[in-house]
Each structure stands twice: as structure tokens, then as C-alpha cells.
PDB file of C-alpha atoms and ligand atoms in Angstrom:
ATOM      1  CA  MET Q   1      86.146 123.989  43.944  1.00  0.00           C
ATOM      2  CA  ILE Q   2      83.967 121.398  45.714  1.00  0.00           C
ATOM      3  CA  LYS Q   3      83.313 119.647  42.376  1.00  0.00           C
ATOM      4  CA  ARG Q   4      87.034 119.395  41.753  1.00  0.00           C
ATOM      5  CA  PHE Q   5      87.554 117.961  45.220  1.00  0.00           C
ATOM      6  CA  GLN Q   6      84.804 115.375  44.631  1.00  0.00           C
ATOM      7  CA  ALA Q   7      86.372 114.352  41.324  1.00  0.00           C
ATOM      8  CA  TRP Q   8      89.775 114.031  42.990  1.00  0.00           C
ATOM      9  CA  LEU Q   9      88.259 111.932  45.806  1.00  0.00           C
ATOM     10  CA  GLN Q  10      86.499 109.656  43.328  1.00  0.00           C
ATOM     11  CA  GLN Q  11      89.700 109.134  41.359  1.00  0.00           C
ATOM     12  CA  LYS Q  12      91.596 108.373  44.567  1.00  0.00           C
ATOM     13  CA  GLU Q  13      89.013 105.784  45.657  1.00  0.00           C
ATOM     14  CA  GLN Q  14      89.144 104.150  42.257  1.00  0.00           C
ATOM     15  CA  SER Q  15      92.914 103.822  42.284  1.00  0.00           C
ATOM     16  CA  SER Q  16      93.001 102.250  45.768  1.00  0.00           C
ATOM     17  CA  LYS Q  17      90.461  99.553  44.856  1.00  0.00           C
ATOM     18  CA  PRO Q  18      91.952  96.086  44.305  1.00  0.00           C
ATOM     19  CA  GLN Q  19      92.243  95.930  40.548  1.00  0.00           C
ATOM     20  CA  GLU Q  20      91.145  93.070  38.331  1.00  0.00           C
ATOM     21  CA  LEU Q  21      93.354  91.547  35.691  1.00  0.00           C
ATOM     22  CA  THR Q  22      92.445  92.648  32.180  1.00  0.00           C
ATOM     23  CA  ARG Q  23      92.952  90.446  29.126  1.00  0.00           C
ATOM     24  CA  ASP Q  24      94.416  93.244  27.084  1.00  0.00           C
ATOM     25  CA  ASN Q  25      97.834  94.519  28.130  1.00  0.00           C
ATOM     26  CA  VAL Q  26      99.001  91.198  29.531  1.00  0.00           C
ATOM     27  CA  PRO Q  27     102.838  91.312  29.574  1.00  0.00           C
ATOM     28  CA  GLU Q  28     104.148  89.426  26.560  1.00  0.00           C
ATOM     29  CA  HIS Q  29     107.304  88.223  28.292  1.00  0.00           C
ATOM     30  CA  VAL Q  30     107.596  87.564  32.040  1.00  0.00           C
ATOM     31  CA  ALA Q  31     110.994  86.624  33.507  1.00  0.00           C
ATOM     32  CA  ILE Q  32     111.420  85.223  37.016  1.00  0.00           C
ATOM     33  CA  ILE Q  33     114.348  84.988  39.426  1.00  0.00           C
ATOM     34  CA  MET Q  34     113.122  82.151  41.637  1.00  0.00           C
ATOM     35  CA  ASP Q  35     114.847  82.702  44.915  1.00  0.00           C
ATOM     36  CA  GLY Q  36     114.275  81.312  48.406  1.00  0.00           C
ATOM     37  CA  ASN Q  37     114.226  77.543  47.874  1.00  0.00           C
ATOM     38  CA  GLY Q  38     116.977  76.937  50.441  1.00  0.00           C
ATOM     39  CA  ARG Q  39     115.430  79.313  52.983  1.00  0.00           C
ATOM     40  CA  TRP Q  40     111.998  77.719  52.503  1.00  0.00           C
ATOM     41  CA  ALA Q  41     113.524  74.339  53.395  1.00  0.00           C
ATOM     42  CA  LYS Q  42     115.521  75.692  56.329  1.00  0.00           C
ATOM     43  CA  HIS Q  43     112.367  77.162  57.910  1.00  0.00           C
ATOM     44  CA  ARG Q  44     110.855  73.699  57.833  1.00  0.00           C
ATOM     45  CA  GLY Q  45     113.942  71.895  59.071  1.00  0.00           C
ATOM     46  CA  LEU Q  46     114.265  70.172  55.695  1.00  0.00           C
ATOM     47  CA  PRO Q  47     117.390  69.703  53.536  1.00  0.00           C
ATOM     48  CA  ARG Q  48     117.965  72.324  50.816  1.00  0.00           C
ATOM     49  CA  VAL Q  49     117.154  69.796  48.106  1.00  0.00           C
ATOM     50  CA  ALA Q  50     113.591  69.570  49.473  1.00  0.00           C
ATOM     51  CA  GLY Q  51     113.305  73.280  48.719  1.00  0.00           C
ATOM     52  CA  HIS Q  52     114.515  72.738  45.158  1.00  0.00           C
ATOM     53  CA  HIS Q  53     112.057  69.913  44.701  1.00  0.00           C
ATOM     54  CA  ASN Q  54     109.128  71.996  45.886  1.00  0.00           C
ATOM     55  CA  GLY Q  55     110.429  74.848  43.746  1.00  0.00           C
ATOM     56  CA  MET Q  56     110.004  72.556  40.760  1.00  0.00           C
ATOM     57  CA  LYS Q  57     106.316  72.121  41.632  1.00  0.00           C
ATOM     58  CA  ALA Q  58     105.967  75.903  41.619  1.00  0.00           C
ATOM     59  CA  VAL Q  59     107.508  75.958  38.117  1.00  0.00           C
ATOM     60  CA  LYS Q  60     104.679  73.728  36.914  1.00  0.00           C
ATOM     61  CA  ARG Q  61     101.961  75.785  38.663  1.00  0.00           C
ATOM     62  CA  VAL Q  62     103.234  79.080  37.324  1.00  0.00           C
ATOM     63  CA  THR Q  63     103.718  77.740  33.780  1.00  0.00           C
ATOM     64  CA  ILE Q  64     100.079  76.650  33.601  1.00  0.00           C
ATOM     65  CA  ALA Q  65      98.885  79.947  35.097  1.00  0.00           C
ATOM     66  CA  ALA Q  66     101.020  81.998  32.677  1.00  0.00           C
ATOM     67  CA  ASN Q  67      99.708  80.011  29.720  1.00  0.00           C
ATOM     68  CA  ASP Q  68      96.092  80.511  30.862  1.00  0.00           C
ATOM     69  CA  MET Q  69      96.685  84.246  31.283  1.00  0.00           C
ATOM     70  CA  GLY Q  70      97.899  84.645  27.699  1.00  0.00           C
ATOM     71  CA  ILE Q  71     101.553  85.365  28.521  1.00  0.00           C
ATOM     72  CA  LYS Q  72     103.626  84.483  25.420  1.00  0.00           C
ATOM     73  CA  VAL Q  73     107.091  83.919  26.923  1.00  0.00           C
ATOM     74  CA  LEU Q  74     107.988  82.801  30.445  1.00  0.00           C
ATOM     75  CA  THR Q  75     111.694  82.799  31.305  1.00  0.00           C
ATOM     76  CA  MET Q  76     112.737  81.076  34.523  1.00  0.00           C
ATOM     77  CA  TYR Q  77     116.236  81.458  36.007  1.00  0.00           C
ATOM     78  CA  VAL Q  78     116.812  77.919  37.300  1.00  0.00           C
ATOM     79  CA  PHE Q  79     120.633  77.774  37.371  1.00  0.00           C
ATOM     80  CA  SER Q  80     123.262  80.486  37.024  1.00  0.00           C
ATOM     81  CA  THR Q  81     126.851  80.245  35.818  1.00  0.00           C
ATOM     82  CA  GLU Q  82     127.793  80.977  39.480  1.00  0.00           C
ATOM     83  CA  ASN Q  83     125.767  78.065  40.882  1.00  0.00           C
ATOM     84  CA  TRP Q  84     128.565  75.557  40.074  1.00  0.00           C
ATOM     85  CA  LYS Q  85     130.276  76.870  43.245  1.00  0.00           C
ATOM     86  CA  ARG Q  86     127.656  75.134  45.420  1.00  0.00           C
ATOM     87  CA  PRO Q  87     128.439  71.769  47.101  1.00  0.00           C
ATOM     88  CA  LYS Q  88     128.825  68.968  44.566  1.00  0.00           C
ATOM     89  CA  ASP Q  89     125.891  66.970  46.004  1.00  0.00           C
ATOM     90  CA  GLU Q  90     123.566  69.916  45.550  1.00  0.00           C
ATOM     91  CA  VAL Q  91     124.755  70.581  41.978  1.00  0.00           C
ATOM     92  CA  ASP Q  92     124.296  66.900  41.118  1.00  0.00           C
ATOM     93  CA  PHE Q  93     120.767  67.025  42.495  1.00  0.00           C
ATOM     94  CA  LEU Q  94     119.934  70.199  40.576  1.00  0.00           C
ATOM     95  CA  MET Q  95     121.244  68.747  37.320  1.00  0.00           C
ATOM     96  CA  LYS Q  96     118.736  65.889  37.639  1.00  0.00           C
ATOM     97  CA  LEU Q  97     115.744  68.229  37.960  1.00  0.00           C
ATOM     98  CA  PRO Q  98     115.319  69.038  34.253  1.00  0.00           C
ATOM     99  CA  GLN Q  99     114.933  65.384  33.331  1.00  0.00           C
ATOM    100  CA  GLU Q 100     112.710  64.696  36.336  1.00  0.00           C
ATOM    101  CA  PHE Q 101     110.498  67.661  35.499  1.00  0.00           C
ATOM    102  CA  LEU Q 102     110.271  66.691  31.842  1.00  0.00           C
ATOM    103  CA  ALA Q 103     109.587  63.005  32.564  1.00  0.00           C
ATOM    104  CA  ILE Q 104     106.525  64.052  34.579  1.00  0.00           C
ATOM    105  CA  GLU Q 105     105.327  67.129  32.703  1.00  0.00           C
ATOM    106  CA  LEU Q 106     106.388  67.007  29.045  1.00  0.00           C
ATOM    107  CA  ASP Q 107     103.278  65.186  27.776  1.00  0.00           C
ATOM    108  CA  GLU Q 108     100.985  67.751  29.364  1.00  0.00           C
ATOM    109  CA  LEU Q 109     103.126  70.619  28.071  1.00  0.00           C
ATOM    110  CA  ILE Q 110     102.896  69.188  24.548  1.00  0.00           C
ATOM    111  CA  GLU Q 111      99.136  68.837  24.933  1.00  0.00           C
ATOM    112  CA  LYS Q 112      98.957  72.502  25.961  1.00  0.00           C
ATOM    113  CA  ASN Q 113     101.014  73.525  22.882  1.00  0.00           C
ATOM    114  CA  VAL Q 114     103.925  74.820  25.025  1.00  0.00           C
ATOM    115  CA  GLN Q 115     107.341  75.268  23.412  1.00  0.00           C
ATOM    116  CA  VAL Q 116     110.266  74.371  25.708  1.00  0.00           C
ATOM    117  CA  ARG Q 117     113.565  76.213  25.215  1.00  0.00           C
ATOM    118  CA  MET Q 118     116.828  76.537  27.025  1.00  0.00           C
ATOM    119  CA  MET Q 119     118.949  79.693  27.262  1.00  0.00           C
ATOM    120  CA  GLY Q 120     122.452  79.143  28.624  1.00  0.00           C
ATOM    121  CA  TYR Q 121     125.860  77.560  28.071  1.00  0.00           C
ATOM    122  CA  ARG Q 122     125.185  74.014  27.002  1.00  0.00           C
ATOM    123  CA  GLU Q 123     128.783  72.787  26.829  1.00  0.00           C
ATOM    124  CA  ASP Q 124     129.222  72.724  30.647  1.00  0.00           C
ATOM    125  CA  LEU Q 125     126.097  70.644  31.353  1.00  0.00           C
ATOM    126  CA  PRO Q 126     126.224  66.914  32.155  1.00  0.00           C
ATOM    127  CA  GLU Q 127     125.221  64.841  29.180  1.00  0.00           C
ATOM    128  CA  HIS Q 128     122.097  63.388  30.806  1.00  0.00           C
ATOM    129  CA  THR Q 129     120.773  66.909  31.504  1.00  0.00           C
ATOM    130  CA  LEU Q 130     121.467  68.166  28.008  1.00  0.00           C
ATOM    131  CA  ARG Q 131     119.952  65.081  26.393  1.00  0.00           C
ATOM    132  CA  ALA Q 132     116.633  65.526  28.249  1.00  0.00           C
ATOM    133  CA  LEU Q 133     116.542  69.217  27.424  1.00  0.00           C
ATOM    134  CA  GLU Q 134     117.307  68.834  23.756  1.00  0.00           C
ATOM    135  CA  GLU Q 135     114.738  66.081  23.403  1.00  0.00           C
ATOM    136  CA  ALA Q 136     112.109  68.392  24.920  1.00  0.00           C
ATOM    137  CA  GLU Q 137     113.183  71.211  22.596  1.00  0.00           C
ATOM    138  CA  ARG Q 138     112.982  68.919  19.584  1.00  0.00           C
ATOM    139  CA  LYS Q 139     109.550  67.537  20.516  1.00  0.00           C
ATOM    140  CA  THR Q 140     108.066  71.006  21.112  1.00  0.00           C
ATOM    141  CA  LYS Q 141     109.837  73.192  18.561  1.00  0.00           C
ATOM    142  CA  HIS Q 142     106.766  73.474  16.303  1.00  0.00           C
ATOM    143  CA  ASN Q 143     104.406  74.304  19.173  1.00  0.00           C
ATOM    144  CA  THR Q 144     102.903  77.773  18.927  1.00  0.00           C
ATOM    145  CA  GLY Q 145     101.676  78.408  22.498  1.00  0.00           C
ATOM    146  CA  LEU Q 146     103.607  79.659  25.509  1.00  0.00           C
ATOM    147  CA  ILE Q 147     107.409  79.645  25.155  1.00  0.00           C
ATOM    148  CA  LEU Q 148     108.786  78.180  28.383  1.00  0.00           C
ATOM    149  CA  ASN Q 149     112.368  79.396  28.367  1.00  0.00           C
ATOM    150  CA  PHE Q 150     114.683  77.931  31.014  1.00  0.00           C
ATOM    151  CA  ALA Q 151     117.740  80.046  31.855  1.00  0.00           C
ATOM    152  CA  LEU Q 152     120.091  77.224  32.795  1.00  0.00           C
ATOM    153  CA  ASN Q 153     123.814  77.769  33.236  1.00  0.00           C
ATOM    154  CA  TYR Q 154     123.073  81.336  32.250  1.00  0.00           C
ATOM    155  CA  GLY Q 155     125.046  84.467  33.151  1.00  0.00           C
ATOM    156  CA  SER Q 156     124.453  87.828  31.577  1.00  0.00           C
ATOM    157  CA  GLN Q 157     127.955  89.315  31.738  1.00  0.00           C
ATOM    158  CA  ARG Q 158     129.349  86.239  29.987  1.00  0.00           C
ATOM    159  CA  GLU Q 159     126.505  86.537  27.464  1.00  0.00           C
ATOM    160  CA  ILE Q 160     127.481  90.145  26.704  1.00  0.00           C
ATOM    161  CA  VAL Q 161     131.220  89.284  26.525  1.00  0.00           C
ATOM    162  CA  GLU Q 162     130.544  86.456  24.057  1.00  0.00           C
ATOM    163  CA  SER Q 163     128.269  88.676  22.013  1.00  0.00           C
ATOM    164  CA  VAL Q 164     131.010  91.329  21.770  1.00  0.00           C
ATOM    165  CA  ARG Q 165     133.626  88.703  20.834  1.00  0.00           C
ATOM    166  CA  HIS Q 166     131.389  87.394  18.095  1.00  0.00           C
ATOM    167  CA  ILE Q 167     130.862  90.888  16.726  1.00  0.00           C
ATOM    168  CA  ALA Q 168     134.622  91.624  16.917  1.00  0.00           C
ATOM    169  CA  ARG Q 169     135.300  88.507  14.851  1.00  0.00           C
ATOM    170  CA  GLU Q 170     132.856  89.689  12.202  1.00  0.00           C
ATOM    171  CA  VAL Q 171     134.704  93.007  12.081  1.00  0.00           C
ATOM    172  CA  GLU Q 172     138.047  91.192  11.903  1.00  0.00           C
ATOM    173  CA  ALA Q 173     136.784  89.100   9.008  1.00  0.00           C
ATOM    174  CA  GLY Q 174     135.698  92.244   7.177  1.00  0.00           C
ATOM    175  CA  ARG Q 175     131.994  91.344   7.258  1.00  0.00           C
ATOM    176  CA  LEU Q 176     131.001  94.244   9.504  1.00  0.00           C
ATOM    177  CA  ASN Q 177     132.005  97.901   9.851  1.00  0.00           C
ATOM    178  CA  VAL Q 178     132.744  99.215  13.342  1.00  0.00           C
ATOM    179  CA  ASP Q 179     130.449 102.186  12.703  1.00  0.00           C
ATOM    180  CA  ASP Q 180     127.551  99.845  11.957  1.00  0.00           C
ATOM    181  CA  ILE Q 181     127.617  98.358  15.478  1.00  0.00           C
ATOM    182  CA  GLU Q 182     124.516  99.514  17.321  1.00  0.00           C
ATOM    183  CA  GLU Q 183     122.187  98.334  20.108  1.00  0.00           C
ATOM    184  CA  ALA Q 184     120.461  95.892  17.778  1.00  0.00           C
ATOM    185  CA  THR Q 185     123.817  94.311  16.837  1.00  0.00           C
ATOM    186  CA  ILE Q 186     124.576  93.425  20.463  1.00  0.00           C
ATOM    187  CA  HIS Q 187     120.956  92.382  21.054  1.00  0.00           C
ATOM    188  CA  SER Q 188     120.902  89.939  18.160  1.00  0.00           C
ATOM    189  CA  HIS Q 189     124.028  88.156  19.446  1.00  0.00           C
ATOM    190  CA  LEU Q 190     122.615  87.504  22.920  1.00  0.00           C
ATOM    191  CA  LEU Q 191     121.368  84.049  23.951  1.00  0.00           C
ATOM    192  CA  SER Q 192     117.803  85.375  24.045  1.00  0.00           C
ATOM    193  CA  ASN Q 193     118.034  86.196  20.336  1.00  0.00           C
ATOM    194  CA  GLY Q 194     114.590  86.052  18.753  1.00  0.00           C
ATOM    195  CA  LEU Q 195     112.647  86.554  21.982  1.00  0.00           C
ATOM    196  CA  PRO Q 196     111.116  89.901  22.895  1.00  0.00           C
ATOM    197  CA  ASP Q 197     112.704  91.580  25.949  1.00  0.00           C
ATOM    198  CA  PRO Q 198     110.927  90.894  29.258  1.00  0.00           C
ATOM    199  CA  ASP Q 199     108.101  93.327  30.030  1.00  0.00           C
ATOM    200  CA  LEU Q 200     108.025  92.244  33.651  1.00  0.00           C
ATOM    201  CA  LEU Q 201     110.689  90.803  35.942  1.00  0.00           C
ATOM    202  CA  ILE Q 202     109.626  89.030  39.132  1.00  0.00           C
ATOM    203  CA  ARG Q 203     112.077  88.211  41.911  1.00  0.00           C
ATOM    204  CA  THR Q 204     110.936  86.212  44.935  1.00  0.00           C
ATOM    205  CA  SER Q 205     112.268  85.933  48.471  1.00  0.00           C
ATOM    206  CA  GLY Q 206     112.973  89.561  49.261  1.00  0.00           C
ATOM    207  CA  GLU Q 207     116.306  90.110  47.488  1.00  0.00           C
ATOM    208  CA  LEU Q 208     116.421  93.360  45.509  1.00  0.00           C
ATOM    209  CA  ARG Q 209     119.172  92.591  42.972  1.00  0.00           C
ATOM    210  CA  LEU Q 210     119.422  91.446  39.356  1.00  0.00           C
ATOM    211  CA  SER Q 211     122.184  88.882  40.090  1.00  0.00           C
ATOM    212  CA  ASN Q 212     123.624  88.863  36.575  1.00  0.00           C
ATOM    213  CA  PHE Q 213     120.270  88.070  34.968  1.00  0.00           C
ATOM    214  CA  MET Q 214     119.372  89.458  31.508  1.00  0.00           C
ATOM    215  CA  LEU Q 215     121.129  92.775  32.185  1.00  0.00           C
ATOM    216  CA  TRP Q 216     120.818  94.031  28.626  1.00  0.00           C
ATOM    217  CA  GLN Q 217     117.292  92.747  28.052  1.00  0.00           C
ATOM    218  CA  LEU Q 218     115.863  94.203  31.282  1.00  0.00           C
ATOM    219  CA  ALA Q 219     116.796  97.793  30.387  1.00  0.00           C
ATOM    220  CA  TYR Q 220     113.151  98.945  30.187  1.00  0.00           C
ATOM    221  CA  SER Q 221     111.331  96.197  32.118  1.00  0.00           C
ATOM    222  CA  GLU Q 222     109.005  96.703  35.070  1.00  0.00           C
ATOM    223  CA  LEU Q 223     110.484  95.127  38.202  1.00  0.00           C
ATOM    224  CA  TRP Q 224     108.325  93.415  40.851  1.00  0.00           C
ATOM    225  CA  PHE Q 225     109.697  92.026  44.093  1.00  0.00           C
ATOM    226  CA  THR Q 226     107.992  89.881  46.718  1.00  0.00           C
ATOM    227  CA  ASP Q 227     109.047  88.374  50.055  1.00  0.00           C
ATOM    228  CA  ILE Q 228     107.329  85.057  49.178  1.00  0.00           C
ATOM    229  CA  TYR Q 229     109.757  82.128  48.923  1.00  0.00           C
ATOM    230  CA  TRP Q 230     109.710  80.566  45.457  1.00  0.00           C
ATOM    231  CA  PRO Q 231     108.242  77.171  46.557  1.00  0.00           C
ATOM    232  CA  ASP Q 232     105.224  79.081  47.990  1.00  0.00           C
ATOM    233  CA  PHE Q 233     104.711  81.167  44.840  1.00  0.00           C
ATOM    234  CA  ASN Q 234     101.375  80.448  43.182  1.00  0.00           C
ATOM    235  CA  GLU Q 235      98.842  81.584  40.551  1.00  0.00           C
ATOM    236  CA  GLN Q 236      97.567  84.340  42.832  1.00  0.00           C
ATOM    237  CA  HIS Q 237     101.026  85.867  43.260  1.00  0.00           C
ATOM    238  CA  LEU Q 238     101.524  85.856  39.495  1.00  0.00           C
ATOM    239  CA  ARG Q 239      98.160  87.612  39.096  1.00  0.00           C
ATOM    240  CA  GLU Q 240      99.200  90.222  41.675  1.00  0.00           C
ATOM    241  CA  ALA Q 241     102.396  90.930  39.760  1.00  0.00           C
ATOM    242  CA  VAL Q 242     100.561  91.198  36.426  1.00  0.00           C
ATOM    243  CA  ILE Q 243      97.838  93.444  37.916  1.00  0.00           C
ATOM    244  CA  GLU Q 244     100.551  95.738  39.267  1.00  0.00           C
ATOM    245  CA  TYR Q 245     102.235  95.708  35.836  1.00  0.00           C
ATOM    246  CA  GLN Q 246      98.924  96.706  34.244  1.00  0.00           C
ATOM    247  CA  ARG Q 247      98.348  99.430  36.840  1.00  0.00           C
ATOM    248  CA  ARG Q 248     101.801 100.917  36.135  1.00  0.00           C
ATOM    249  CA  SER Q 249     101.365 100.886  32.365  1.00  0.00           C
ATOM    250  CA  ARG Q 250      97.889 102.453  32.675  1.00  0.00           C
ATOM    251  CA  ARG Q 251      99.388 105.234  34.748  1.00  0.00           C
ATOM    252  CA  TYR Q 252     102.133 105.938  32.245  1.00  0.00           C
ATOM    253  CA  GLY Q 253      99.538 105.799  29.491  1.00  0.00           C
ATOM    254  CA  GLY Q 254      97.631 108.571  31.276  1.00  0.00           C
ATOM    255  CA  LEU Q 255     100.668 110.821  31.418  1.00  0.00           C
ATOM    256  CA  GLN Q 256     101.549 110.537  27.749  1.00  0.00           C
TER     257      GLN Q 256
HETATM  258  C1  V07 D   1     115.295  73.669  39.079  1.00  0.00           C
HETATM  259  C2  V07 D   1     113.477  74.159  40.758  1.00  0.00           C
HETATM  260  C3  V07 D   1     112.936  75.538  40.571  1.00  0.00           C
HETATM  261  C4  V07 D   1     113.570  76.566  41.455  1.00  0.00           C
HETATM  262  C5  V07 D   1     114.969  76.917  41.069  1.00  0.00           C
HETATM  263  C6  V07 D   1     116.083  75.974  41.441  1.00  0.00           C
HETATM  264  C7  V07 D   1     115.787  74.501  41.399  1.00  0.00           C
HETATM  265  C8  V07 D   1     112.735  73.083  36.749  1.00  0.00           C
HETATM  266  C9  V07 D   1     113.843  72.851  35.954  1.00  0.00           C
HETATM  267  C10 V07 D   1     113.854  72.541  34.538  1.00  0.00           C
HETATM  268  C11 V07 D   1     114.896  72.964  33.724  1.00  0.00           C
HETATM  269  C12 V07 D   1     114.896  72.693  32.364  1.00  0.00           C
HETATM  270  C13 V07 D   1     113.848  72.011  31.822  1.00  0.00           C
HETATM  271  C14 V07 D   1     112.809  71.567  32.590  1.00  0.00           C
HETATM  272  C15 V07 D   1     112.805  71.835  33.955  1.00  0.00           C
HETATM  273  C16 V07 D   1     114.934  73.034  36.803  1.00  0.00           C
HETATM  274  C17 V07 D   1     117.095  73.212  37.534  1.00  0.00           C
HETATM  275  C18 V07 D   1     116.664  73.563  38.807  1.00  0.00           C
HETATM  276  C19 V07 D   1     118.556  73.111  37.245  1.00  0.00           C
HETATM  277  F1  V07 D   1     113.833  71.744  30.498  1.00  0.00           F
HETATM  278  N1  V07 D   1     113.091  73.399  37.980  1.00  0.00           N
HETATM  279  N2  V07 D   1     114.444  73.366  38.041  1.00  0.00           N
HETATM  280  N3  V07 D   1     116.247  72.946  36.537  1.00  0.00           N
HETATM  281  N4  V07 D   1     114.867  74.049  40.355  1.00  0.00           N
END
């Protein structure tokens, strides 16, 4: 009886120790809802755009950290299909961030073998934004390192609706039988087509919602929430999230 108690105590001590990140079992795909830029600015008495600008610096930090950790795909939700409802000045500012980011960072991303991609509705974007994005995609499309996937003008319900429409047209044209529609059919028509589903979703700034982000793809993902505002998010926070992901998957491994 005492032996069993000692073994239980030892196991308990082990599991409460701060864990180290292990190189195996790094999540392949990490997706992030980067919230709290406006609140970060407000706390400092700064305009909201200052929060967005500092949020962009966090994008760079976290991209480098994810690449170093061996993460294969990093999806960042930078602009939703609902964000057009914000004041025009703010939208105009946001639409300049992709080209500003790329003007500063693209050379280093190329050097680090990063592939830049965009997931979202391109037709609504201003031409200057789209041009910068497509140039970055073209210049990095053969890179084989981290896939840096920007969800820009992205909304998941619209994504699912358009996927279903596309499938319905294939049925209408006689190329597909209704009975052959399955999960994989929907999945392959989504904007994330070709990418693995996220293993880990991070949302910053204390909100506990999915906000129309990758609803289909997140069906089996681990979810990790933090109160940190996105502009304050750093390498250490990413490590914390990944360590927690590894702890959870070890635990499930033990039960199976
Ligand atoms: C944006 C900064 C990060 C926090 C979220 C809101 C504001 C980086 C990009 C970007 C997008 C595409 C690309 C390169 C960089 C970006 C928008 C907003 C619209 F190819 N940050 N960031 N785009 N914010």
C-alpha cells in the first residue's frame, strides 16, 4: 500500500514540474487568432493603429520562433470578412500592413526558406495589397521550410458555403454523385486545401470564442487561450502553448 502511495506521489510530482519542450511531437500546424491589439493600445493611451503596428512585430517574432521550433505551418488570422465593418481609416491602415511587413521582412523570410501564402477572398482586397501578397507568394512558392499562411479577408462560414456551392455545381454537371459526397469532399474544397488541419489553436487576449475561424478544420484541434494581448505575445508564450500541447498529447497517449 505504501509503495503504491509512493509511486502515486512520484508521478504527481513529475506531472507538476514545468515541462521542457521536446523536439518530437511538435505540432505540425499551429493557427493563431491574434486578438487584443486595440486593447493593448488603449491601455497605453495610444491610437488603435499603434496596436496593429506592434501586432505586426509580434507576427515576425512568432514566425521566427515557430520556424526554429520545427512547426511546419503557421496560420495567422490577420483580417476577417467581418473586419470591413470597422472605420474606414482603420481598414485603410490595415490594408497597408501586408506590403509594409513584406517590404521589411520578405528577404529574411526567403533566406530562411519560408513559404508565404494567403488564405481568403482575394477579390475584395485593394489592388496594392493583393499585388504585394501575390508577389511574395510567387517569390516563395518553391521554398520548402515553414508555410506562413495569412488568413486575410477570411471567414469560415462563407468558406463552407462556397465549398458546398462548388460541390453542388459538380453534381449539377453530372461529374459527381450525391452519395459520393463525404467529409473529404467538403475538406478539399475549403480555402485551406492542401494544408493539414491545425493541431493547435492559440487565441490571445482572453476571448474564448472561435469567431468564424477554420470551423471545419478545427474539429479535432487542441485549443489554448491566454490573456496576453497579441502585441505582447512572444517566443516564450509560444513555447508555453506547445509544451501544453505536448503534455495533453502525452496524457492521451497514456490512456490509449
Ligand atoms: C496585420 C498585425 C498583426 C495583428 C493582427 C491585425 C493587424 C501582418 C500582416 C501580413 C499579411 C499578409 C502578408 C504579410 C503580412 C497583416 C493585416 C493586419 C491585414 F503577406 N500583420 N498584419 N495584415 N496586423
